[in-house]
Coordinates of C-alpha atoms in Angstrom, one line a residue:
M1 CA -30.6 -40.4 13.3
L2 CA -32.9 -43.4 12.3
L3 CA -29.8 -45.1 10.6
L4 CA -27.7 -44.6 13.7
V5 CA -30.3 -46.3 15.6
W6 CA -30.9 -49.3 13.3
V7 CA -26.7 -49.7 13.4
I8 CA -26.8 -49.7 17.1
E9 CA -29.8 -52.3 17.4
I10 CA -28.1 -54.4 14.8
C11 CA -24.5 -54.5 15.6
F12 CA -24.4 -53.8 19.2
F13 CA -27.4 -54.8 20.9
S14 CA -26.5 -58.3 21.7
I15 CA -23.3 -56.7 23.5
F16 CA -25.3 -54.3 25.4
Y17 CA -27.9 -56.7 26.6
S18 CA -25.1 -59.4 27.5
K19 CA -23.3 -56.7 29.6
Y20 CA -26.6 -55.7 31.1
Q21 CA -27.4 -59.0 32.1
K22 CA -23.7 -59.5 33.6
A23 CA -24.0 -56.4 35.7
N24 CA -27.6 -57.4 36.7
A25 CA -26.3 -60.9 38.0
H26 CA -23.4 -59.3 40.0
K27 CA -25.8 -57.1 41.5
V28 CA -28.2 -59.7 42.5
A29 CA -25.3 -61.8 44.0
K30 CA -23.9 -58.8 46.1
T31 CA -27.8 -58.3 47.4
I32 CA -27.8 -62.1 48.6
I33 CA -24.6 -61.8 50.3
E34 CA -25.4 -58.6 52.0
S35 CA -28.6 -60.3 53.4
K36 CA -26.6 -63.2 54.8
L37 CA -29.6 -65.6 54.6
E38 CA -30.0 -65.9 58.2
N39 CA -33.5 -65.3 58.4
D40 CA -36.7 -67.0 57.7
N41 CA -37.2 -64.8 54.6
E42 CA -34.3 -66.0 52.8
S43 CA -36.4 -68.3 50.6
A44 CA -38.8 -65.3 49.6
L45 CA -35.7 -63.1 48.8
I46 CA -34.3 -66.0 46.6
E47 CA -37.9 -66.0 44.8
N48 CA -38.3 -62.3 44.5
L49 CA -34.8 -61.6 43.1
A50 CA -35.0 -64.8 40.7
Y51 CA -38.7 -63.7 39.4
E52 CA -38.0 -59.9 39.2
N53 CA -34.8 -60.4 37.2
N54 CA -35.5 -63.5 35.1
L55 CA -32.7 -65.5 36.6
C56 CA -32.2 -68.7 38.2
I57 CA -30.4 -69.0 41.7
F58 CA -28.3 -71.4 43.4
V59 CA -27.0 -71.1 46.9
Y60 CA -24.5 -73.7 48.1
S61 CA -23.3 -73.9 51.7
A62 CA -19.6 -74.3 52.8
Y63 CA -20.0 -78.1 52.9
G64 CA -21.2 -78.0 49.2
E65 CA -24.8 -78.5 49.8
V66 CA -27.6 -76.6 48.1
K67 CA -28.7 -74.3 50.8
E68 CA -31.4 -72.1 48.9
Y69 CA -32.9 -72.0 45.5
N70 CA -35.6 -70.6 43.5
S71 CA -38.5 -73.3 43.4
K72 CA -39.7 -72.4 40.0
M73 CA -37.2 -74.2 38.0
I74 CA -39.1 -74.6 34.7
G75 CA -37.1 -73.9 31.6
C76 CA -34.0 -72.9 33.7
N77 CA -30.6 -74.4 32.5
I78 CA -29.0 -74.1 35.6
Q79 CA -29.2 -77.8 36.2
S80 CA -28.3 -79.0 33.2
P81 CA -25.3 -81.2 33.0
Q82 CA -23.2 -78.5 31.2
S83 CA -24.2 -76.2 34.0
M84 CA -23.8 -78.5 36.7
K85 CA -20.3 -79.6 35.4
H86 CA -19.1 -75.8 35.7
I87 CA -20.8 -75.6 39.4
Y88 CA -18.8 -78.8 40.5
S89 CA -15.8 -77.2 39.0
F90 CA -16.0 -74.0 40.5
L91 CA -16.6 -75.6 44.1
A92 CA -13.6 -77.7 43.5
N93 CA -11.1 -74.9 42.6
D94 CA -10.2 -71.8 44.5
S95 CA -11.8 -69.1 42.4
K96 CA -13.5 -66.5 43.7
Q97 CA -15.8 -65.3 40.9
K98 CA -16.1 -66.7 37.4
T99 CA -18.4 -66.5 34.4
Y100 CA -19.1 -69.4 32.1
H101 CA -20.8 -68.9 28.8
L102 CA -23.2 -71.6 27.7
N103 CA -25.2 -73.0 24.6
I104 CA -27.5 -75.4 25.7
K105 CA -29.5 -76.8 22.9
N106 CA -29.0 -73.6 21.0
N107 CA -30.3 -71.9 24.2
R108 CA -27.7 -69.0 24.9
G109 CA -27.0 -68.1 28.6
F110 CA -24.2 -67.7 31.1
L111 CA -23.4 -68.9 34.5
Y112 CA -22.2 -66.4 36.9
A113 CA -20.4 -67.7 40.0
I114 CA -19.0 -66.1 43.1
K115 CA -17.7 -67.2 46.5
N116 CA -18.4 -66.0 50.0
N117 CA -16.8 -66.9 53.2
T118 CA -19.7 -69.2 54.0
T119 CA -21.9 -69.7 50.8
D120 CA -21.1 -70.0 46.9
I121 CA -23.5 -68.2 44.7
F122 CA -24.5 -69.4 41.1
I123 CA -26.8 -67.4 38.9
Y124 CA -27.9 -68.6 35.5
A125 CA -29.1 -65.6 33.1
P126 CA -30.6 -66.5 29.8
L127 CA -29.6 -64.5 26.9
E128 CA -32.5 -65.7 24.5
E129 CA -34.7 -63.2 25.7
N130 CA -32.7 -60.4 23.8
M131 CA -33.5 -62.1 20.8
V132 CA -37.2 -61.8 21.4
V133 CA -36.6 -58.1 22.3
S134 CA -34.4 -57.6 19.3
K135 CA -37.3 -58.9 16.8
L136 CA -39.8 -56.8 18.8
L137 CA -37.4 -53.7 18.5
H138 CA -37.0 -54.4 14.7
S139 CA -40.7 -54.4 14.1
Q140 CA -41.2 -51.4 16.1
L141 CA -38.4 -49.8 14.4
I142 CA -39.9 -50.4 11.1
Y143 CA -43.0 -48.8 12.0
I144 CA -41.1 -45.9 13.8
T145 CA -38.9 -45.6 10.5
L146 CA -42.0 -45.5 8.2
L147 CA -43.7 -42.9 10.5
C148 CA -40.9 -40.8 10.8
I149 CA -40.3 -40.5 7.0
L150 CA -44.0 -39.8 6.4
V151 CA -43.7 -37.0 9.1
S152 CA -40.4 -35.8 8.1
C153 CA -41.9 -35.6 4.3
A154 CA -44.8 -33.4 5.5
V155 CA -42.5 -31.2 7.6
A156 CA -40.0 -30.8 4.8
S157 CA -42.8 -29.7 2.6
F158 CA -44.2 -27.4 4.9
L159 CA -40.9 -25.8 5.5
S160 CA -39.9 -25.7 2.0
R161 CA -43.0 -23.6 1.0
K162 CA -42.6 -21.4 4.1
I163 CA -38.9 -20.9 3.1
T164 CA -38.8 -21.1 -0.4
E165 CA -42.0 -18.9 -1.1
P166 CA -40.4 -16.0 0.6
I167 CA -37.2 -16.4 -0.9
S168 CA -38.7 -16.7 -4.5
L169 CA -40.7 -13.5 -3.8
L170 CA -37.5 -11.7 -2.3
T171 CA -35.8 -12.9 -5.7
K172 CA -38.5 -11.1 -7.7
K173 CA -38.2 -8.1 -5.8
A174 CA -34.4 -7.9 -6.2
H175 CA -35.0 -8.3 -10.0
N176 CA -37.4 -5.3 -9.8
I177 CA -34.6 -3.5 -8.1
G178 CA -32.2 -4.3 -10.8
K179 CA -34.9 -3.0 -13.3
E180 CA -34.7 0.3 -11.2
I181 CA -38.2 -0.3 -9.6
Y182 CA -37.6 0.9 -6.1
D183 CA -41.1 0.7 -4.7
N184 CA -41.1 -2.8 -3.6
D185 CA -42.6 -3.6 -0.2
F186 CA -40.6 -6.2 1.9
E187 CA -43.2 -7.9 4.4
E188 CA -42.1 -9.9 7.5
T189 CA -42.3 -13.7 7.1
G190 CA -41.3 -14.7 10.8
I191 CA -38.2 -16.1 9.6
A192 CA -35.5 -14.2 11.1
E193 CA -32.8 -14.5 8.5
I194 CA -35.2 -13.9 5.5
D195 CA -36.4 -11.0 7.3
E196 CA -32.9 -9.8 7.7
L197 CA -32.3 -10.1 4.0
G198 CA -35.5 -8.4 3.4
Q199 CA -34.5 -5.5 5.3
T200 CA -31.2 -5.4 3.7
L201 CA -32.6 -5.3 0.2
D202 CA -35.1 -2.5 1.4
T203 CA -32.4 -0.6 2.5
V204 CA -30.4 -1.1 -0.8
Q205 CA -33.6 0.1 -2.6
I206 CA -34.0 3.0 -0.6
E207 CA -30.3 4.1 -1.1
L208 CA -30.6 3.3 -4.8
G209 CA -33.6 5.4 -5.1
K210 CA -31.9 8.2 -3.5
V211 CA -28.7 7.7 -5.9
Q212 CA -30.9 7.7 -9.1
K213 CA -32.7 10.9 -7.8
Y214 CA -29.3 12.6 -7.1
Q215 CA -28.2 11.2 -10.5
R216 CA -31.2 12.9 -12.2
D217 CA -30.5 16.1 -10.4
L218 CA -26.7 15.9 -11.5
L219 CA -27.8 15.4 -15.1
A220 CA -30.2 18.6 -14.9
N221 CA -27.4 20.4 -13.0
V222 CA -24.5 19.4 -15.1
T223 CA -26.7 20.0 -18.2
H224 CA -27.7 23.6 -17.1
D225 CA -24.1 24.4 -16.0
L226 CA -22.7 23.4 -19.4
K227 CA -25.3 24.8 -21.4
T228 CA -25.1 28.3 -20.0
P229 CA -21.3 28.8 -20.4
L230 CA -21.3 27.2 -23.9
T231 CA -24.2 29.4 -25.0
M232 CA -22.3 32.4 -23.8
I233 CA -19.1 31.2 -25.3
K234 CA -20.8 30.7 -28.6
A235 CA -22.7 34.1 -28.2
Y236 CA -19.4 36.1 -27.6
A237 CA -17.5 34.2 -30.3
E238 CA -20.1 35.1 -32.8
K239 CA -19.8 38.7 -31.7
I240 CA -16.4 38.7 -31.6
K241 CA -16.6 37.5 -35.4
D242 CA -19.1 39.8 -36.3
I243 CA -18.5 43.0 -34.2
S244 CA -15.9 43.3 -31.5
Y245 CA -12.7 42.4 -33.6
Q246 CA -12.9 46.0 -34.5
D247 CA -12.9 47.4 -31.3
P248 CA -9.8 46.5 -29.0
V249 CA -11.6 47.4 -25.8
K250 CA -15.0 45.3 -26.7
L251 CA -12.6 42.4 -28.1
E252 CA -10.5 42.2 -24.6
N253 CA -14.0 42.2 -22.7
D254 CA -15.6 39.6 -24.8
V255 CA -12.5 37.3 -24.7
G256 CA -12.4 37.8 -21.0
I257 CA -15.9 36.7 -20.6
I258 CA -15.3 33.6 -22.9
V259 CA -12.1 32.8 -20.5
E260 CA -14.3 32.9 -17.5
E261 CA -16.9 30.9 -18.9
V262 CA -14.3 28.2 -20.0
D263 CA -13.0 28.4 -16.4
R264 CA -16.5 27.5 -15.2
L265 CA -16.6 24.5 -17.6
T266 CA -13.1 23.4 -16.4
I267 CA -13.9 23.5 -12.6
L268 CA -17.1 21.4 -13.6
V269 CA -15.4 18.8 -15.3
N270 CA -12.6 18.6 -13.0
D271 CA -14.9 18.1 -10.2
I272 CA -16.7 14.9 -11.9
L273 CA -13.0 13.6 -12.8
E274 CA -11.9 14.2 -9.2
M275 CA -14.8 12.3 -7.9
S276 CA -14.6 9.5 -10.1
A277 CA -10.7 9.0 -9.3
M278 CA -11.1 9.0 -5.7
Q279 CA -13.9 6.4 -6.0
H280 CA -12.0 4.1 -7.9
S281 CA -8.8 4.5 -5.4
E282 CA -6.9 6.1 -8.4
D283 CA -6.1 9.1 -6.4
N284 CA -3.1 8.5 -3.8
L285 CA -2.4 11.1 -1.0
F286 CA 1.3 12.7 -1.3
Y287 CA 1.8 13.9 2.3
E288 CA 4.3 16.8 2.9
V289 CA 4.8 19.5 5.8
Y290 CA 3.7 23.0 4.9
D291 CA 2.0 26.1 6.5
L292 CA -1.5 26.0 6.1
V293 CA -2.0 29.7 6.7
D294 CA 0.1 30.5 3.8
E295 CA -2.2 28.5 1.5
I296 CA -5.3 29.9 2.9
N297 CA -4.1 33.2 1.9
N298 CA -3.1 32.4 -1.4
I299 CA -6.4 30.7 -2.0
I300 CA -8.4 33.8 -0.6
K301 CA -6.5 36.2 -3.0
K302 CA -7.9 34.4 -5.9
Y303 CA -11.5 35.6 -4.7
D304 CA -10.5 39.1 -5.2
I305 CA -12.4 39.5 -8.6
I306 CA -15.4 38.4 -6.8
K307 CA -14.8 40.7 -4.0
E308 CA -14.7 43.7 -6.3
K309 CA -17.1 42.9 -8.9
E310 CA -20.1 41.6 -6.6
N311 CA -19.1 43.0 -3.2
Y312 CA -18.5 39.8 -1.4
Q313 CA -16.7 40.2 2.2
I314 CA -14.4 37.4 3.1
D315 CA -13.0 37.9 6.6
T316 CA -10.1 35.7 7.8
F317 CA -9.1 35.1 11.2
L318 CA -5.4 33.0 11.2
P319 CA -2.7 32.6 13.4
K320 CA 0.8 33.5 12.2
E321 CA 1.2 30.2 11.1
A322 CA -0.1 26.6 11.1
I323 CA 2.4 23.8 10.2
I324 CA 0.6 20.7 9.2
K325 CA 1.4 17.3 7.4
A326 CA -1.1 16.5 4.7
D327 CA -1.4 16.5 0.9
K328 CA -1.2 20.0 0.4
K329 CA -3.3 20.0 -3.0
K330 CA -6.0 18.0 -1.7
I331 CA -6.3 20.1 1.5
N332 CA -6.4 23.3 -1.0
Q333 CA -9.3 21.6 -2.7
V334 CA -11.1 21.0 0.6
I335 CA -10.7 24.7 1.2
Y336 CA -11.8 25.8 -2.3
N337 CA -14.9 23.5 -2.4
L338 CA -15.9 25.0 1.4
V339 CA -15.4 28.5 0.3
N340 CA -17.2 28.1 -3.0
N341 CA -20.1 26.5 -1.1
A342 CA -20.5 29.4 1.5
I343 CA -20.2 32.1 -1.6
N344 CA -23.2 30.3 -3.0
Y345 CA -25.3 29.9 0.0
T346 CA -24.4 33.0 2.0
G347 CA -26.9 35.6 3.1
D348 CA -27.9 39.2 1.6
D349 CA -24.7 40.4 3.3
K350 CA -22.5 38.4 1.3
K351 CA -20.3 37.8 4.1
V352 CA -18.3 34.6 4.4
T353 CA -15.6 34.1 7.2
I354 CA -12.8 31.6 7.6
K355 CA -11.1 30.8 11.0
L356 CA -8.3 28.7 11.8
E357 CA -8.1 27.9 15.7
E358 CA -5.6 25.7 17.5
I359 CA -7.4 23.1 20.0
G360 CA -5.0 21.1 21.9
K361 CA -3.0 19.2 19.5
K362 CA -5.1 20.0 16.5
Y363 CA -6.1 22.8 14.2
I364 CA -9.8 23.4 13.4
I365 CA -10.6 25.2 10.2
K366 CA -13.9 26.8 9.9
V367 CA -15.8 28.1 6.9
I368 CA -18.7 30.0 8.0
D369 CA -21.8 31.8 5.8
T370 CA -24.4 33.7 6.9
G371 CA -27.3 32.0 4.6
K372 CA -30.5 30.3 5.4
G373 CA -29.0 27.3 7.0
I374 CA -29.6 23.7 6.6
K375 CA -32.5 21.8 8.0
P376 CA -31.5 19.3 10.7
K377 CA -33.2 16.3 8.4
E378 CA -31.2 17.4 5.6
L379 CA -27.5 17.5 7.3
K380 CA -27.1 13.8 6.7
N381 CA -27.8 14.4 2.9
I382 CA -25.2 17.3 2.2
W383 CA -22.1 15.2 2.2
T384 CA -23.8 12.9 -0.7
K385 CA -22.9 13.3 -4.2
Y386 CA -25.1 15.1 -6.6
Y387 CA -27.0 16.5 -3.5
K388 CA -27.9 20.3 -3.5
N389 CA -29.5 22.2 -0.4
D390 CA -31.2 24.5 -2.7
K391 CA -31.3 24.2 -6.5
H392 CA -32.0 27.9 -7.1
H393 CA -28.8 29.2 -5.2
K394 CA -26.9 32.2 -6.4
R395 CA -24.6 31.3 -9.3
N396 CA -21.6 32.9 -8.1
V397 CA -19.4 30.0 -8.5
V398 CA -20.2 27.1 -10.6
S399 CA -21.5 24.0 -8.4
S400 CA -22.0 20.5 -9.8
G401 CA -23.4 19.2 -6.7
L402 CA -19.9 17.3 -6.0
G403 CA -18.1 19.7 -3.9
L404 CA -19.2 18.6 -0.4
S405 CA -18.7 14.8 -1.4
I406 CA -15.4 15.7 -2.6
V407 CA -14.4 17.2 0.7
K408 CA -15.9 14.1 2.5
E409 CA -13.8 11.8 0.3
I410 CA -10.6 13.8 0.7
L411 CA -10.9 14.3 4.4
E412 CA -11.9 10.5 5.2
K413 CA -8.9 9.4 3.2
H414 CA -6.6 11.8 5.6
Q415 CA -8.7 10.5 8.6
F416 CA -9.6 13.9 9.5
E417 CA -12.4 14.8 11.6
Y418 CA -15.0 17.1 9.7
G419 CA -18.8 18.3 10.2
V420 CA -21.2 20.7 10.1
N421 CA -23.1 23.1 12.3
S422 CA -26.0 24.9 11.1
K423 CA -29.2 26.8 12.4
V424 CA -31.8 27.6 10.0
N425 CA -31.9 31.5 8.8
Q426 CA -29.0 32.0 10.7
G427 CA -26.3 30.3 8.5
S428 CA -23.8 27.4 8.6
E429 CA -20.3 26.5 9.8
F430 CA -18.4 23.7 7.9
Y431 CA -15.2 22.6 9.6
F432 CA -12.5 19.9 9.4
K433 CA -9.5 19.3 12.1
V434 CA -6.0 18.3 11.1
N435 CA -3.2 17.5 13.6
S436 CA -0.7 20.4 14.3
I437 CA 3.1 20.0 13.7
K438 CA 4.1 23.3 15.2
R439 CA 2.5 25.6 17.7
K440 CA 2.3 29.4 17.4
E441 CA 0.2 32.0 19.7
S442 CA -0.1 34.8 17.8
T443 CA -3.1 35.8 15.4
K444 CA -4.0 38.3 13.1
K445 CA -7.3 39.5 11.0
K446 CA -7.4 40.4 7.4

């Protein structure tokens, strides 16, 4: 801004001043014409106009005689030979208005001439005053520039400390987050952008802290779930080697247990690999049209062994058919995980209910348990990977803590609505909705 002021003052001040003086001379001439100089105050008017505007004024009558002029003519170049030459020339021709630029003994100015019906008005305006004003402005601008530089340096120093210190502190705390230190306190600075960044980093450290906790839980859970079946596999393998190989009945039983434990390990590893693949967008969906009822029935049959050995009751309320379009493998995995979750957390009655209902153009699938339910403050965490509502759940089905997070990933990839309704000590109802392709009315219970 200072540079702009300097450029305007140096390059354009004379032009602006000259235009101002010309406009002022025209305004004074107009005032004189409108007054008509027909009263006793005409001399006073000329004197005032000349004094107030620093002008020299001559008013000639129609006969070429001086009618009025300002009496204080000291230093006024309107009476110089050069000015008088232009005045006589203007009086002699038919021009109505003209401006003459003069340079009399290095004193610059201009003569403004205008004709009226009864008078001719000549106004001389000096331009030398603009040099004085320009020098005055130069000297003032120098002081103003120095003052502005000093003030700017002080303000810049203050602002830099006010801004850079919080940023440096934020940087240090960000490094702490990188070192897995998640107890940093982000105080408000009064600067909106920095405070917003601090709030963002605070949210990041909270979420990273949760992830770290969940990862520790995952490590503990996976270690436990791996250690137990591996121990059993080793124990029964040694038993077969030393004892059971001689007894076909015991051999078959021990081999069956080893197979079951291997299945547990397979499920656990597959869950981890499935989550990793989905998070890295390596797992694409393959849509097909199929009957969801048939798939649910096939899935439930695979739990017959749990129903027989541990007296679990799995009730299904399904229509005759429900035709949908989705990735069959992925949706089956959703149902598996929800049923496993229900079996793990259901109540002492060991009851799990599966419902499929048609609402408008959608099917809603519900998996209901009778367990202790989920506290409202924990509902938002249950879909988070590694999270477990109860670390001491019944271990009927192996659980890595990834089941519901896999459900979430699959349903969100399908853009299917999902959720959970739960009441403490009354159980939980997990559900998801899919678009229906075909409509049927009949229902059946198994």
